[in-house]
XYZ file of C-alpha atoms in Angstrom:
513
model
C 21.989 -25.875 5.635
C 19.435 -24.805 2.768
C 20.336 -21.127 3.087
C 24.220 -21.715 2.588
C 24.132 -24.041 -0.332
C 24.671 -22.537 -3.822
C 21.998 -23.984 -6.135
C 23.387 -26.521 -8.651
C 22.963 -25.821 -12.409
C 19.858 -27.461 -13.778
C 21.071 -27.642 -17.269
C 23.033 -25.897 -19.887
C 21.581 -22.480 -20.696
C 21.763 -21.449 -24.256
C 23.238 -18.132 -24.770
C 20.877 -15.487 -26.438
C 22.401 -12.843 -28.495
C 21.598 -9.414 -27.241
C 20.663 -7.045 -29.967
C 18.982 -3.581 -30.460
C 15.142 -3.856 -30.068
C 13.321 -2.124 -32.724
C 10.295 0.008 -31.916
C 7.124 -2.139 -31.894
C 8.851 -5.402 -31.895
C 7.538 -8.072 -29.342
C 10.213 -8.395 -26.793
C 8.978 -11.505 -25.367
C 8.787 -13.841 -28.464
C 12.443 -14.903 -28.231
C 12.125 -15.087 -24.452
C 9.132 -17.691 -24.634
C 10.935 -19.853 -27.337
C 14.060 -19.935 -25.489
C 12.447 -20.926 -22.275
C 10.567 -23.712 -24.041
C 13.675 -24.904 -25.497
C 15.512 -25.084 -22.414
C 12.825 -26.824 -20.351
C 10.399 -28.583 -22.577
C 9.253 -31.155 -19.881
C 8.995 -28.710 -16.925
C 5.480 -28.487 -15.597
C 3.912 -25.027 -15.903
C 3.119 -23.484 -12.483
C -0.343 -22.308 -11.527
C 0.610 -18.742 -10.464
C 3.816 -17.941 -12.073
C 4.278 -18.416 -15.718
C 7.449 -19.826 -17.074
C 7.991 -17.109 -19.614
C 8.416 -14.428 -16.764
C 12.066 -15.305 -15.998
C 14.129 -12.315 -14.981
C 17.945 -12.218 -15.574
C 18.511 -10.951 -12.067
C 18.525 -13.712 -9.355
C 20.520 -15.912 -7.106
C 21.625 -19.277 -8.410
C 21.258 -20.746 -11.802
C 19.570 -18.880 -14.440
C 19.101 -18.432 -18.114
C 20.187 -15.317 -19.963
C 17.021 -13.862 -21.627
C 16.470 -10.562 -23.185
C 14.124 -8.471 -21.283
C 13.260 -4.703 -21.383
C 14.800 -2.968 -18.379
C 13.025 0.470 -19.293
C 11.581 1.723 -16.042
C 8.690 3.095 -17.723
C 7.446 -0.446 -18.470
C 6.086 -1.040 -14.894
C 3.363 -3.488 -15.645
C 4.182 -5.305 -18.752
C 2.284 -8.381 -18.185
C -1.174 -9.609 -17.149
C -1.552 -11.061 -13.815
C -3.270 -14.405 -12.882
C -5.205 -14.747 -9.755
C -3.589 -17.219 -7.497
C -5.300 -19.456 -4.921
C -5.126 -18.445 -1.342
C -2.749 -20.244 0.938
C -5.457 -20.340 3.668
C -9.068 -21.533 3.319
C -11.467 -18.753 2.589
C -13.525 -17.563 5.455
C -17.255 -18.375 5.651
C -19.570 -15.577 4.903
C -21.334 -14.290 7.914
C -24.321 -11.977 7.249
C -26.217 -9.966 9.875
C -29.779 -11.234 10.208
C -30.772 -8.891 13.020
C -33.096 -5.841 12.814
C -31.717 -2.688 11.720
C -30.255 -0.758 14.551
C -30.440 3.029 15.117
C -28.331 5.239 12.921
C -26.730 8.499 13.969
C -25.248 10.863 11.322
C -21.855 12.269 11.927
C -20.017 14.232 9.196
C -20.063 15.015 5.631
C -16.869 14.444 3.455
C -15.048 15.287 0.176
C -14.771 13.684 -3.214
C -11.484 12.292 -4.415
C -10.653 11.331 -7.980
C -8.403 8.312 -8.297
C -7.485 6.884 -11.598
C -8.151 3.306 -12.518
C -7.697 1.125 -15.654
C -10.375 1.257 -18.198
C -10.778 -2.317 -19.341
C -10.740 -5.672 -17.246
C -9.719 -7.802 -20.064
C -6.957 -5.731 -21.427
C -3.227 -6.609 -20.723
C -1.168 -4.525 -18.393
C 1.045 -3.353 -21.193
C -2.039 -1.805 -22.907
C -3.259 -0.230 -19.548
C 0.236 1.403 -19.017
C 0.268 2.812 -22.609
C -3.213 4.041 -22.219
C -2.342 5.719 -18.781
C 0.484 7.409 -20.456
C -1.756 8.857 -23.032
C -3.899 10.348 -20.256
C -7.291 8.829 -21.233
C -7.467 5.477 -19.288
C -8.886 6.314 -15.894
C -12.471 7.490 -15.385
C -13.566 6.871 -11.899
C -14.589 8.828 -8.765
C -14.676 7.316 -5.252
C -16.236 8.967 -2.278
C -16.124 7.827 1.256
C -18.695 9.870 3.120
C -21.381 10.016 5.736
C -19.981 8.181 8.682
C -22.868 6.843 10.838
C -22.932 5.199 14.230
C -24.874 2.084 14.019
C -26.182 0.395 17.200
C -25.506 1.602 20.781
C -23.008 0.679 23.475
C -19.972 -1.518 22.881
C -21.686 -3.266 20.087
C -21.936 -0.128 17.954
C -19.779 0.307 14.866
C -19.278 3.168 12.305
C -20.650 2.620 8.819
C -19.386 4.682 5.808
C -21.055 5.280 2.441
C -18.700 4.329 -0.486
C -19.909 5.886 -3.722
C -18.352 5.069 -7.105
C -19.101 6.980 -10.284
C -17.393 5.557 -13.439
C -17.887 4.683 -17.083
C -15.674 1.663 -16.923
C -16.804 -1.604 -18.324
C -15.604 -3.312 -15.203
C -18.913 -2.453 -13.470
C -22.452 -3.016 -14.327
C -23.698 0.584 -13.624
C -22.263 3.962 -14.013
C -22.928 5.213 -10.416
C -23.607 3.079 -7.252
C -23.329 3.472 -3.544
C -22.848 0.798 -0.652
C -22.493 0.826 3.064
C -19.342 -0.525 4.477
C -17.978 -0.763 8.009
C -14.417 -0.416 8.956
C -13.954 -4.274 9.339
C -14.937 -4.679 5.688
C -11.992 -2.430 4.460
C -9.735 -4.700 6.587
C -11.146 -7.807 5.167
C -10.505 -6.438 1.637
C -6.841 -5.828 2.444
C -6.431 -9.237 4.014
C -7.856 -10.812 0.891
C -5.644 -8.834 -1.561
C -2.539 -9.308 0.563
C -2.975 -13.210 0.573
C -3.448 -13.166 -3.145
C -0.714 -10.734 -4.462
C 2.003 -10.080 -1.734
C 3.630 -13.600 -2.209
C 4.209 -13.035 -5.864
C 5.797 -9.580 -5.371
C 2.798 -6.978 -5.630
C 2.945 -4.105 -3.249
C -0.562 -4.130 -1.647
C -1.570 -0.740 -0.208
C -2.062 -1.290 3.679
C -5.430 -0.494 5.256
C -5.679 2.217 7.977
C -4.749 1.075 11.482
C -7.091 0.166 14.153
C -7.473 2.531 17.113
C -9.041 0.858 20.145
C -9.065 4.113 22.302
C -10.563 6.325 19.595
C -13.305 3.836 18.514
C -14.146 3.237 22.198
C -14.937 6.975 22.677
C -17.217 6.840 19.720
C -19.032 3.595 20.855
C -19.808 4.941 24.371
C -21.206 8.198 22.840
C -18.572 10.722 24.010
C -19.276 13.410 21.534
C -16.298 15.826 21.723
C -13.733 17.402 19.490
C -11.393 14.345 19.820
C -14.015 11.932 18.728
C -15.172 14.134 15.697
C -11.482 14.316 14.807
C -10.919 10.644 15.007
C -13.962 9.970 12.736
C -12.966 12.515 10.199
C -9.257 11.144 10.243
C -10.555 7.554 9.728
C -12.884 8.631 6.931
C -9.996 10.474 5.012
C -7.754 7.431 5.548
C -10.292 4.975 4.143
C -10.754 7.201 1.092
C -7.048 7.430 0.437
C -6.782 3.497 0.890
C -9.322 2.995 -1.764
C -7.652 5.432 -4.027
C -4.264 3.755 -3.868
C -5.816 0.320 -4.274
C -7.908 1.179 -7.307
C -4.794 3.052 -8.902
C -3.053 -0.394 -8.935
C -3.482 -1.805 -12.531
C -3.803 -5.473 -11.175
C -5.763 -4.735 -7.967
C -8.470 -2.732 -9.521
C -9.439 -5.735 -11.632
C -9.646 -8.066 -8.848
C -13.089 -9.555 -8.238
C -12.913 -8.864 -4.523
C -12.384 -5.200 -5.214
C -15.097 -4.983 -7.666
C -17.432 -6.837 -5.305
C -16.463 -4.385 -2.438
C -17.270 -1.448 -4.529
C -20.516 -2.601 -6.245
C -22.306 -5.275 -4.253
C -24.902 -4.179 -1.843
C -24.468 -7.332 0.337
C -20.941 -8.243 1.258
C -19.932 -11.173 3.533
C -18.792 -9.866 6.794
C -15.172 -9.851 7.396
C -14.250 -12.067 10.454
C -10.985 -12.293 12.433
C -10.278 -8.675 12.154
C -10.534 -7.735 15.722
C -7.366 -6.492 17.364
C -7.836 -8.554 20.595
C -9.441 -11.516 19.112
C -7.854 -15.023 19.002
C -7.023 -14.309 15.184
C -5.430 -11.022 16.357
C -3.275 -12.770 18.700
C -2.352 -15.478 16.111
C -1.171 -12.730 13.780
C 1.186 -11.229 16.357
C 2.641 -14.611 17.013
C 3.194 -15.083 13.256
C 4.834 -11.719 13.029
C 7.110 -12.611 15.798
C 7.913 -15.902 14.074
C 8.487 -14.085 10.744
C 10.916 -11.736 12.636
C 12.923 -14.765 13.978
C 12.946 -16.377 10.546
C 14.355 -13.273 8.966
C 17.241 -13.367 11.298
C 17.942 -17.083 10.779
C 17.734 -17.016 7.089
C 21.099 -15.859 5.633
C 20.583 -15.049 1.876
C 23.590 -14.722 -0.344
C 22.436 -11.787 -2.391
C 24.136 -11.654 -5.775
C 21.939 -8.952 -7.208
C 23.341 -5.533 -6.243
C 19.945 -3.877 -7.202
C 18.078 -5.645 -4.538
C 20.661 -5.078 -1.889
C 20.838 -1.306 -2.707
C 16.971 -0.990 -2.838
C 16.578 -2.800 0.480
C 19.182 -0.493 2.287
C 17.503 2.664 0.580
C 14.078 1.638 2.007
C 15.463 0.922 5.478
C 16.999 4.533 5.559
C 13.831 6.027 3.912
C 11.632 4.411 6.555
C 13.837 5.827 9.410
C 13.796 9.352 8.003
C 10.177 9.394 7.080
C 9.329 8.098 10.729
C 11.416 11.044 12.105
C 9.796 13.657 9.888
C 6.413 12.235 10.698
C 6.954 12.607 14.426
C 8.216 16.131 13.918
C 5.159 17.163 11.782
C 2.886 15.722 14.501
C 4.529 17.657 17.152
C 4.187 20.821 14.811
C 0.441 20.205 14.544
C 0.113 20.051 18.407
C 2.132 23.275 18.817
C 0.040 24.970 16.186
C -3.111 23.885 18.020
C -1.728 25.213 21.218
C -0.692 28.556 19.502
C -4.360 28.719 18.364
C -5.810 28.245 21.882
C -3.401 30.640 23.320
C -4.051 33.198 20.760
C -7.903 32.968 21.422
C -7.125 33.472 25.182
C -5.123 36.609 24.298
C -7.912 37.915 22.233
C -10.346 37.537 25.080
C -7.960 39.325 27.477
C -7.385 42.014 25.230
C -11.200 42.556 24.577
C -11.722 42.728 28.412
C -8.816 45.187 28.872
C -10.424 47.331 25.973
C -13.795 47.404 27.662
C -12.338 48.492 30.994
C -9.977 51.337 29.523
C -11.181 54.884 29.996
C -8.956 56.325 27.120
C -11.153 56.355 24.097
C -8.405 55.829 21.368
C -6.566 53.306 23.511
C -9.815 51.300 24.241
C -10.651 51.350 20.498
C -7.226 50.028 19.607
C -7.404 47.249 22.200
C -10.727 46.256 20.950
C -9.366 46.247 17.262
C -6.417 44.186 18.585
C -8.717 41.622 20.051
C -10.581 41.295 16.736
C -7.323 40.790 14.881
C -6.133 38.135 17.281
C -9.480 36.400 16.917
C -8.784 36.260 13.128
C -5.235 35.101 13.671
C -6.635 32.393 16.104
C -8.763 31.023 13.180
C -5.690 31.229 10.867
C -3.648 29.074 13.107
C -6.423 26.563 13.462
C -6.715 26.333 9.649
C -2.962 25.979 9.349
C -2.880 23.240 11.866
C -5.596 21.423 9.794
C -3.437 21.820 6.766
C -0.282 20.542 8.601
C -2.186 17.345 9.506
C -4.449 16.575 6.607
C -1.895 17.618 3.936
C 1.463 16.776 5.225
C 1.282 14.476 8.474
C -1.248 12.112 6.883
C 0.790 11.680 3.635
C 3.983 10.829 5.830
C 2.034 8.388 7.870
C 0.643 6.564 4.682
C 3.993 6.283 3.209
C 5.448 4.914 6.495
C 2.937 2.127 6.306
C 3.624 1.686 2.406
C 7.253 1.465 2.892
C 6.415 -1.369 5.526
C 4.347 -3.084 2.730
C 7.397 -2.480 0.284
C 9.763 -4.302 2.825
C 7.266 -7.039 3.278
C 7.465 -8.005 -0.457
C 11.278 -8.075 -0.082
C 10.741 -10.680 2.891
C 8.437 -12.635 0.608
C 11.229 -12.839 -2.009
C 13.588 -14.106 0.748
C 11.067 -16.700 1.685
C 10.720 -17.860 -1.927
C 14.484 -18.232 -2.123
C 14.589 -20.103 1.007
C 11.736 -22.525 -0.291
C 13.821 -22.916 -3.407
C 17.051 -23.914 -1.527
C 15.083 -26.296 0.733
C 13.865 -28.199 -2.452
C 17.599 -28.235 -3.670
C 18.708 -29.842 -0.449
C 15.983 -32.377 -0.392
C 16.548 -33.386 -4.122
C 20.302 -33.805 -3.130
C 19.256 -36.170 -0.457
C 16.801 -38.089 -2.796
C 19.746 -38.534 -5.215
C 21.941 -39.854 -2.497
C 19.264 -42.215 -1.329
C 18.950 -43.531 -4.931
C 22.699 -44.138 -5.155
C 22.741 -46.094 -1.939
C 19.822 -48.231 -3.279
C 21.738 -48.924 -6.484
C 24.796 -49.691 -4.470
C 22.774 -52.134 -2.151
C 21.136 -53.626 -5.156
C 17.529 -53.121 -3.991
C 15.592 -52.725 -7.475
C 12.156 -53.003 -5.499
C 12.590 -49.537 -4.047
C 14.557 -48.103 -6.935
C 11.573 -47.128 -9.034
C 9.957 -45.183 -5.937
C 13.242 -43.415 -5.460
C 13.364 -42.488 -9.094
C 9.744 -41.071 -8.796
C 10.650 -39.166 -5.743
C 13.714 -37.549 -7.591
C 11.441 -36.679 -10.483
C 8.896 -34.974 -8.280
C 11.653 -32.955 -6.362
C 13.222 -31.962 -9.630
C 9.861 -30.433 -10.606
C 9.777 -28.627 -7.297
C 13.126 -27.243 -7.764
C 12.342 -25.898 -11.202
C 9.192 -24.564 -9.897
C 11.007 -22.895 -6.981
C 13.431 -21.343 -9.556
C 10.735 -19.844 -11.546
C 8.899 -18.485 -8.586
C 11.990 -16.802 -7.365
C 12.696 -15.345 -10.941
C 9.047 -14.233 -11.217
C 8.916 -12.473 -7.804
C 12.215 -10.793 -8.394
C 10.909 -9.447 -11.754
C 7.640 -8.393 -10.070
C 9.316 -6.566 -7.296
C 11.452 -4.576 -9.827
C 8.518 -3.419 -11.671
C 6.384 -2.590 -8.535
C 9.356 -0.626 -6.917
C 9.680 1.306 -10.141
C 5.858 2.099 -10.018
C 6.001 2.897 -6.383
C 9.005 5.321 -6.914
C 7.091 7.298 -9.478
C 3.945 7.488 -7.540
C 5.831 8.564 -4.373
C 7.484 11.491 -6.238
C 4.243 12.558 -7.745
C 2.381 12.388 -4.302
C 4.977 14.414 -2.583
C 5.179 17.038 -5.157
C 1.451 17.566 -5.287
C 1.159 17.730 -1.433
C 4.264 19.937 -0.847
C 2.942 22.390 -3.408
C -0.429 22.518 -1.673
C 1.204 22.746 1.725
C 3.488 25.594 0.661
C 0.423 27.418 -0.878
C -1.339 27.160 2.530
C 1.467 28.502 4.301
C 1.796 31.526 1.879
C -1.829 32.183 2.177
C -1.638 32.171 5.988
C 1.208 34.683 5.900
C -0.454 36.921 3.490
C -3.616 37.066 5.613
C -1.429 37.731 8.606
C 0.124 40.790 6.890
C -3.299 41.905 5.702
C -4.666 41.872 9.152
C -1.692 43.732 10.867
C -1.579 46.375 8.076
C -5.243 47.046 8.713
C -4.698 47.374 12.283
C -1.447 49.616 12.025
C -3.487 52.910 11.654
C -5.518 52.296 14.753
C -2.349 51.810 16.853
C -0.822 55.182 15.318
C -4.172 56.859 16.056
C -3.604 56.508 19.830
C -3.033 60.080 21.260
C-alpha cells in the first residue's frame, strides 16, 4: 500500500556544509544553487517553488541550510495557486431594493495589516517588528434587516480606513451580507489551506437565531444574536487582514473595496452544497483513519499532540465560561427581583428609619443588578468569545496538518505508480516488445516528474506549517494576554464598585434605632 512504503531515494544528495550565518547574509543563495545542481531537469511546480525545501520531512530529502529562527515567520512571498474546483458564476441581484430596518450601532477595531502589496514577506515582517507597517481600521457596523419574511437577510456596513497603497482610496464603505463573509472564507481556504496556510474560520451559521430575526421577533435574544454576529464578523476580518499573505489576496481587496460583489452561492446550511460538504467531511474523517503516516519528524508529532490537548482544554474552559455567563445573568435577574421586593417592603414599613434603610437597600441592589449585567457582558464578549474563536482556529490548524498528510499520501501513491511503471517496462524489455517500450519510457518519465513534484509539495507544506504555527503561537499568547488583562480589570472595577455601594449604605443601616 502507498502509505506503508518508504519512498526510494531519487538521487545522491550532496552534503552542504553547515556554517555560522553572518548578519545580513542571504540565507537562500546556497539553497537555490544546491537545489538546481541536484535536479537540473526537474519541472518547476506552479504553486510550490523548488527552492522552498525544508530539511524536516518524511522520505528522501536534501540537506539544505535554512534559518530555523522562530521570528522569521513569513520568510517568503506567496504565489496565488489555482483553485481545485471551478469558480462559481457571479450572481447579482437585479430586483428592486427591499425595505431596510436599522438594528444596532457598533464599535471600531484597529487590526494591523501589511503596507505594500508588492513587498516580500521578509520585508513585511521586518517592518512589522519596527512597528510602522500597519495602518488600517476596519469597522463592521449598522446591521440592517433587508426584506421581509423568510427571504429577509442581514446586511452589514464594512468600513475601511487606510493609507496603504493596496487600495485605491483612503476611506470606503461597502454593504455585505453574511453569506459574502462565508464566500470570502471559502475562496481563501481553497487557495491557501492545501499549501499549509492557516486561514481564519468565518463565524458559524445559526439557523435558529437567524430565523427569529427573519420572522421579525424583536426580543432581547434576537438583539444579542445580531450583536454577537456583528462582533464575530469584525474579529474575523481583523484576523484575515492580519495575515501577511491573505491581506494581499485579490479576493480580500475586492471584498473590502468593491461596491458590487458577486453573490456567494452554495453557502446555505441545508442546501445541496451544504449536504455535500457534510458528506465530504465524513469521507475525510474515514480517510484520516485509513492513512497511516510514518511520521519521522518529531516536531510535527509533538505539535499535533499539543493541539489535540489544547483543543480539549479550550472546549472545556469555553463551556465553563458560557455557564458562568448564564449564572451571572440569572444573578442579575434575581438581584433585580430582590431590589423590587425590598422597595415594596420599605414602602409598607411604618418605622421611619427602617423604611428609609430598606429603600436605600433597594437602590443599592438596583445598582448591583446593573453591575452583574455589565460583568456578564464582559464575561461573554471579552473571554467567552475569545475562547470560541480559538476553538475554531485550532480546528483550522488541525486542518492544515491533515492537508500535509494528504500531500504525503499523494506523494506515496505516485511512488507506487512509478514502481509499477518500471516493472511494466522491465516486462516489455524481457518480452522483446520495442513497439510499446517507448510509451512505457514516456510514462516512467511522467511519473518521475510527479514523484519529484510530490516531494517538493510535501517539503513546502511542511515548511509553511512550521512558519504558520510559529506565527499562530505568538498571536495566541498576545491575544490571551490582552483579553485576560482587560477581563481582570473589569472584575476589579466591579468589586470596587460593590465596595463603594455597600460602604455608602452602611451608615444608613447603623442609623436604624
